[in-house]
Amino acid sequence: MRTGLLKHSNYMEFLRSVPSFKTLTEVVLSKVADVLEEMHYSDGDYIIRQGATGDTFFIISDGQVRVTQQNTANEEPAFLSTLSRGDWFGEQALKGEDVRTANVTAIGDVTCLVVDRESFKQLIGGLDNMSNKMY
Ligand code: 6J7
Ligand code: CA
């Protein structure tokens, strides 16, 4: 689906405000705005499930998410962090192994801008803080 002009300019304004995207050019940000899909989640929804395969990268445009990780079977997933507007996640499964390494769930209503693997690779994945991100 072609992104409408108004939506495109709103996405651009938001993408420019994402600290990690500071070094991306307007041309690249415009391409990201073209390909992203806006996704909506409700409280408790799993956005990512640890152990599932994944092909998508997420930028939070509204709301908060909780990141948890199950280290050993039988145990409750351990809390890792909370992320909010302007934060991103899901890059781990897009480099090498495509298995999700943690759970990400919605805290209240959440809107994410979602980028597919190929676009991520071409437009975003080269950023130092993406390719080198270690937890
Ligand atoms: Br945010 C975040 N913090 C962590 C962390 O401490 N460990 C791991 N493994 N992942 C973390 N994450 C994000 C990261 O972007 O959670 C995502 C789960 O899917 C992960 O990428 P993913 O493995 O594709
Ligand atoms: Ca895959």
PDB file of N, CA, C and O and ligand atoms in Angstrom, residues 53-55 98 117, ligand 2:
ATOM      1  N   THR A  53      10.662 -17.459  15.057  1.00  0.00           N
ATOM      2  CA  THR A  53      11.492 -16.846  14.026  1.00  0.00           C
ATOM      3  C   THR A  53      10.915 -15.466  13.711  1.00  0.00           C
ATOM      4  O   THR A  53       9.722 -15.227  13.900  1.00  0.00           O
ATOM      5  N   GLY A  54      11.788 -14.579  13.265  1.00  0.00           N
ATOM      6  CA  GLY A  54      11.323 -13.224  13.012  1.00  0.00           C
ATOM      7  C   GLY A  54      12.039 -12.569  11.865  1.00  0.00           C
ATOM      8  O   GLY A  54      13.219 -12.834  11.618  1.00  0.00           O
ATOM      9  N   ASP A  55      11.327 -11.712  11.141  1.00  0.00           N
ATOM     10  CA  ASP A  55      11.855 -11.030   9.961  1.00  0.00           C
ATOM     11  C   ASP A  55      11.553  -9.543   9.991  1.00  0.00           C
ATOM     12  O   ASP A  55      11.518  -8.915   8.939  1.00  0.00           O
ATOM     13  N   ASP A  98      17.750 -16.127  12.820  1.00  0.00           N
ATOM     14  CA  ASP A  98      16.544 -15.298  12.782  1.00  0.00           C
ATOM     15  C   ASP A  98      15.594 -15.636  13.928  1.00  0.00           C
ATOM     16  O   ASP A  98      14.396 -15.401  13.853  1.00  0.00           O
ATOM     17  N   ARG A 117      12.753  -7.295   6.885  1.00  0.00           N
ATOM     18  CA  ARG A 117      14.170  -7.652   6.922  1.00  0.00           C
ATOM     19  C   ARG A 117      14.985  -7.018   5.790  1.00  0.00           C
ATOM     20  O   ARG A 117      16.060  -6.465   6.013  1.00  0.00           O
TER      21      ARG A 117
HETATM   22 CA    CA B   2      13.341 -16.094   8.284  1.00  0.00          CA
END
